[in-house]
């Protein structure tokens, strides 16, 4: 009896040994849950046990092998890959807050750049590892004059966080092309969804305000346009890339994971308000933000061509699921 294509995809991860850095983060929690659901044996590197992490809150952390330590500990990385006989690595760990990078660039460079090459060097020395998916970011592109951003555009980060992602991205490609490692790089647009508790971000902050019956605040003039991707679509992209890592069209390649369109901050807020119980609420527009890139969005055409990935969620569909999660979380 032939397995359905969906069953084959599910079967791929059954019993497969996976190492995730950043497993307790927003995306990491979702990816870990998806891998556990598919029967993978997950090993997670954990620097700090954040009680608000979705992985910890749901208790799923008890179902993974936990390795306590730092991304900058090469011996620990090497020992973990060897002793756990790791097959696939997802490298998600990093310093992800732009403001923190501006205040403390040295620590950001240590984690995001040095942490990446230490992990990839450990992978290079470990024969069991089939391949690695490295999380870069749309920020690796820096500011571009042409839209949408495509993978062949130069990486020209200017500020500390952007530069750290540009460097890590190029280092990952270097290890792939120089040593023949099966590495793919993801450049995701702005991820949103349940579990993101950074209330300063537009979507979590707006949802929190609206659920409290308060007017949401837009710090810009509302016209800045960004690319938003629901986290479940991103997880699907990561899994699909990992499954195809050894193929010529994927190995050593960067891939944009984005919606392919840009939405203004005002449109996002109005969509959230329309989905709420108080659709009459009007946002407060502060118009305080200066020196922001006006528009940013990614072309996902390469990922669709190489692995058949495209977003399945509309903005309204993703925001509705996210609002349901935040409602349950805040009520609890």
XYZ file of C-alpha atoms in Angstrom:
332
model
C 0.000 0.000 0.000
C 1.410 3.389 -0.992
C 1.701 6.080 1.637
C -0.009 9.366 0.802
C 2.361 12.295 0.166
C 1.320 13.773 3.512
C 2.091 10.500 5.306
C 5.501 10.354 3.632
C 6.255 13.859 4.895
C 5.205 12.880 8.412
C 7.219 9.648 8.237
C 10.393 11.569 7.326
C 10.807 12.871 10.895
C 9.806 9.721 12.786
C 12.723 8.766 15.031
C 15.045 11.309 13.400
C 17.463 12.940 15.860
C 17.236 16.722 15.703
C 19.261 19.411 17.511
C 17.693 22.862 17.941
C 19.460 25.951 19.246
C 16.963 28.548 20.459
C 14.299 25.888 21.106
C 12.639 27.914 23.898
C 12.200 31.034 21.750
C 9.044 32.046 19.889
C 9.812 30.232 16.614
C 11.817 27.528 18.409
C 8.839 26.548 20.587
C 6.593 26.177 17.532
C 9.229 24.223 15.572
C 9.930 21.903 18.522
C 6.208 21.189 18.935
C 5.870 20.406 15.209
C 8.843 18.016 15.287
C 7.585 16.229 18.401
C 4.183 15.857 16.752
C 5.918 14.175 13.795
C 7.800 11.743 16.032
C 11.277 13.307 15.960
C 13.701 12.891 18.868
C 14.504 16.501 19.755
C 17.607 17.696 21.616
C 17.470 21.345 22.670
C 20.244 23.727 23.734
C 18.919 25.791 26.644
C 20.776 28.794 28.016
C 18.046 30.111 30.326
C 14.735 28.577 31.332
C 12.349 31.421 30.509
C 9.100 30.620 32.362
C 7.047 32.479 29.733
C 8.457 30.352 26.903
C 5.642 28.462 25.177
C 7.783 25.294 25.201
C 7.998 25.469 29.011
C 4.458 26.737 29.592
C 2.926 23.820 27.663
C 5.172 21.245 29.343
C 6.530 20.079 25.983
C 10.046 20.756 27.250
C 9.767 17.549 29.306
C 9.561 15.590 26.038
C 12.935 16.751 24.694
C 16.517 16.015 25.721
C 17.682 19.233 27.387
C 21.295 20.369 27.079
C 22.078 23.271 29.422
C 24.741 25.652 28.205
C 25.898 28.399 25.894
C 26.001 28.604 22.122
C 29.570 29.920 22.506
C 30.746 26.664 24.149
C 32.311 24.809 21.204
C 33.191 21.696 23.226
C 29.592 21.374 24.427
C 28.240 21.742 20.871
C 30.648 19.124 19.522
C 29.973 16.722 22.396
C 26.203 17.090 21.974
C 26.240 16.446 18.216
C 28.440 13.370 18.630
C 26.894 11.797 21.738
C 23.316 12.414 20.609
C 24.083 11.190 17.064
C 22.342 14.217 15.586
C 21.020 13.975 12.035
C 19.537 17.465 11.447
C 20.340 20.823 13.063
C 18.115 23.905 13.236
C 20.109 26.969 14.288
C 17.624 29.522 15.649
C 19.489 30.881 18.691
C 20.588 34.484 18.670
C 20.138 37.960 20.046
C 17.007 39.104 18.207
C 16.177 42.570 19.569
C 17.352 45.502 17.432
C 17.430 47.929 20.377
C 19.594 45.564 22.444
C 21.990 45.213 19.495
C 22.348 48.998 19.326
C 23.069 49.219 23.060
C 25.383 46.197 23.214
C 26.783 45.422 19.743
C 29.734 43.352 21.022
C 27.509 40.784 22.771
C 25.225 40.638 19.733
C 28.185 40.009 17.399
C 29.522 37.319 19.772
C 26.241 35.419 19.841
C 24.973 35.923 16.296
C 28.272 35.703 14.394
C 30.717 33.707 16.516
C 27.938 31.420 17.736
C 27.106 30.570 14.118
C 30.622 29.643 13.034
C 31.275 27.666 16.224
C 28.146 25.580 15.617
C 28.953 25.057 11.931
C 32.537 24.064 12.747
C 31.149 21.504 15.237
C 28.837 20.233 12.469
C 31.785 20.002 10.049
C 33.564 17.721 12.528
C 30.514 15.460 13.066
C 29.862 12.883 10.313
C 26.351 11.926 11.502
C 24.907 15.383 10.748
C 23.039 15.262 7.443
C 22.355 18.988 7.260
C 21.618 22.338 8.907
C 18.986 25.047 8.516
C 20.365 28.416 9.674
C 18.007 31.265 10.594
C 19.062 34.521 8.995
C 16.559 37.372 8.556
C 15.197 39.848 6.051
C 17.292 42.360 8.041
C 20.403 40.770 6.492
C 19.560 42.660 3.291
C 19.893 46.050 4.984
C 18.165 48.790 3.028
C 17.441 48.015 -0.633
C 16.119 50.322 -3.325
C 14.341 47.580 -5.301
C 11.285 45.637 -4.086
C 10.562 42.868 -3.386
C 13.842 41.606 -1.875
C 15.237 38.616 -3.770
C 17.892 36.158 -2.663
C 20.456 37.371 -5.199
C 20.412 40.905 -3.708
C 23.625 41.904 -1.857
C 23.643 41.582 1.926
C 24.384 45.092 3.144
C 23.407 45.416 6.786
C 24.517 48.749 8.263
C 23.458 48.705 11.916
C 24.614 46.107 14.489
C 21.670 43.692 14.309
C 21.505 43.816 10.498
C 25.284 43.339 10.236
C 25.198 40.357 12.597
C 22.595 38.665 10.364
C 24.430 39.563 7.119
C 27.627 38.023 8.543
C 26.007 34.858 9.908
C 24.195 34.375 6.598
C 27.440 34.628 4.589
C 29.318 32.387 7.048
C 26.646 29.689 6.627
C 26.918 29.913 2.833
C 30.725 29.805 3.123
C 30.644 26.528 5.110
C 28.258 25.044 2.543
C 30.290 26.030 -0.527
C 33.772 25.457 0.907
C 33.204 22.190 2.781
C 30.237 20.761 0.859
C 27.944 20.842 3.910
C 24.204 20.565 3.336
C 23.190 23.964 4.730
C 20.196 26.127 3.810
C 19.615 29.664 5.081
C 16.189 31.134 5.845
C 15.431 34.829 5.576
C 12.032 35.232 7.207
C 9.874 38.325 7.158
C 8.203 39.598 10.360
C 6.887 36.515 12.162
C 3.771 36.727 14.332
C 1.605 34.316 16.275
C 0.824 32.946 19.726
C 3.797 32.774 22.052
C 5.397 36.076 20.977
C 5.323 38.028 24.241
C 7.345 41.007 23.030
C 4.544 43.508 23.642
C 6.557 46.303 21.996
C 6.030 44.644 18.604
C 3.093 45.915 16.553
C 0.965 42.756 16.461
C 1.258 41.495 20.080
C 0.956 45.051 21.412
C -2.119 45.817 19.316
C -3.832 42.553 20.229
C -3.144 43.145 23.933
C -4.607 46.672 23.751
C -7.680 45.602 21.802
C -8.432 42.661 24.117
C -8.192 45.108 27.048
C -10.608 47.460 25.281
C -7.870 50.090 24.914
C -6.940 52.118 21.843
C -3.934 50.530 20.108
C -0.922 52.821 19.630
C 1.004 53.162 16.358
C 4.396 54.767 16.975
C 4.933 55.646 13.293
C 2.527 57.533 11.006
C 1.021 54.133 10.089
C 2.211 54.157 6.478
C 5.355 51.989 6.853
C 4.717 48.731 4.972
C 6.104 45.387 6.094
C 5.859 41.719 5.187
C 4.137 39.606 7.890
C 4.285 35.801 8.042
C 2.261 33.612 10.387
C 4.596 31.428 12.441
C 2.901 28.162 11.372
C 3.793 28.960 7.744
C 7.405 29.634 8.771
C 7.610 26.293 10.619
C 6.329 24.493 7.529
C 9.051 26.230 5.495
C 11.765 25.146 7.930
C 10.599 21.527 7.900
C 10.324 21.415 4.105
C 13.795 22.925 3.651
C 15.273 20.444 6.127
C 13.711 17.560 4.217
C 15.322 18.725 0.947
C 18.710 19.855 2.345
C 20.856 17.450 0.336
C 19.312 18.383 -3.026
C 21.420 20.567 -5.398
C 18.770 23.312 -5.583
C 18.664 23.652 -1.782
C 22.185 22.854 -0.525
C 24.121 26.064 0.141
C 21.184 28.281 -0.829
C 19.377 31.130 0.961
C 15.565 31.222 0.864
C 13.111 34.014 1.581
C 10.123 32.917 3.649
C 7.610 35.721 3.376
C 4.105 36.555 2.206
C 5.259 38.302 -0.974
C 3.332 41.473 -0.198
C 3.662 44.491 2.087
C 0.987 45.695 4.488
C 0.980 49.040 6.282
C 1.008 49.247 10.077
C -2.396 50.942 9.918
C -3.838 48.086 7.821
C -2.523 45.507 10.324
C -4.046 47.384 13.271
C -7.379 47.848 11.486
C -7.496 44.126 10.635
C -6.942 43.228 14.302
C -9.563 45.751 15.449
C -12.073 44.390 12.889
C -11.545 40.836 14.235
C -12.108 41.971 17.834
C -15.243 42.443 19.944
C -14.744 46.233 19.748
C -14.525 46.999 16.006
C -15.296 50.669 16.627
C -11.975 51.379 18.404
C -9.707 53.874 16.618
C -5.898 53.638 16.888
C -3.743 56.418 18.328
C -1.132 57.467 15.740
C 1.910 59.033 17.438
C 4.021 59.617 14.297
C 7.202 59.530 16.431
C 9.347 57.123 14.384
C 12.124 58.640 12.283
C 14.820 57.083 10.040
C 12.762 53.951 9.357
C 12.930 52.056 6.071
C 9.622 52.903 4.386
C 8.760 49.575 2.733
C 10.203 46.059 3.107
C 8.907 42.811 1.668
C 10.284 39.544 0.324
C 9.727 37.527 -2.835
C 9.077 33.869 -1.839
C 9.293 32.695 -5.476
C 12.577 30.783 -5.009
C 11.200 28.698 -2.105
C 8.088 27.889 -4.106
C 10.153 26.808 -7.099
C 12.708 24.766 -5.100
C 10.570 23.046 -2.453
C 6.941 23.936 -3.257
C 6.537 26.202 -0.222
C 4.126 29.101 -0.160
C 2.204 30.690 2.735
C -1.132 29.026 3.458
C -2.461 31.681 5.840
C -3.925 35.029 4.846
C -3.115 37.918 7.184
C -6.668 37.878 8.579
C -6.573 34.086 9.028
C -3.259 34.159 10.870
C -4.305 37.116 13.023
C -7.544 35.378 13.998
C -5.626 32.305 15.246
C -3.133 34.547 17.021
C -5.908 36.523 18.731
C -7.515 33.305 19.970
C -4.162 32.282 21.498
C -3.590 35.669 23.187
C -7.162 35.731 24.498
C -6.654 32.342 26.184
C -3.193 33.344 27.437
C -4.265 36.703 28.909
C -7.414 35.232 30.477
C -5.324 32.516 32.123
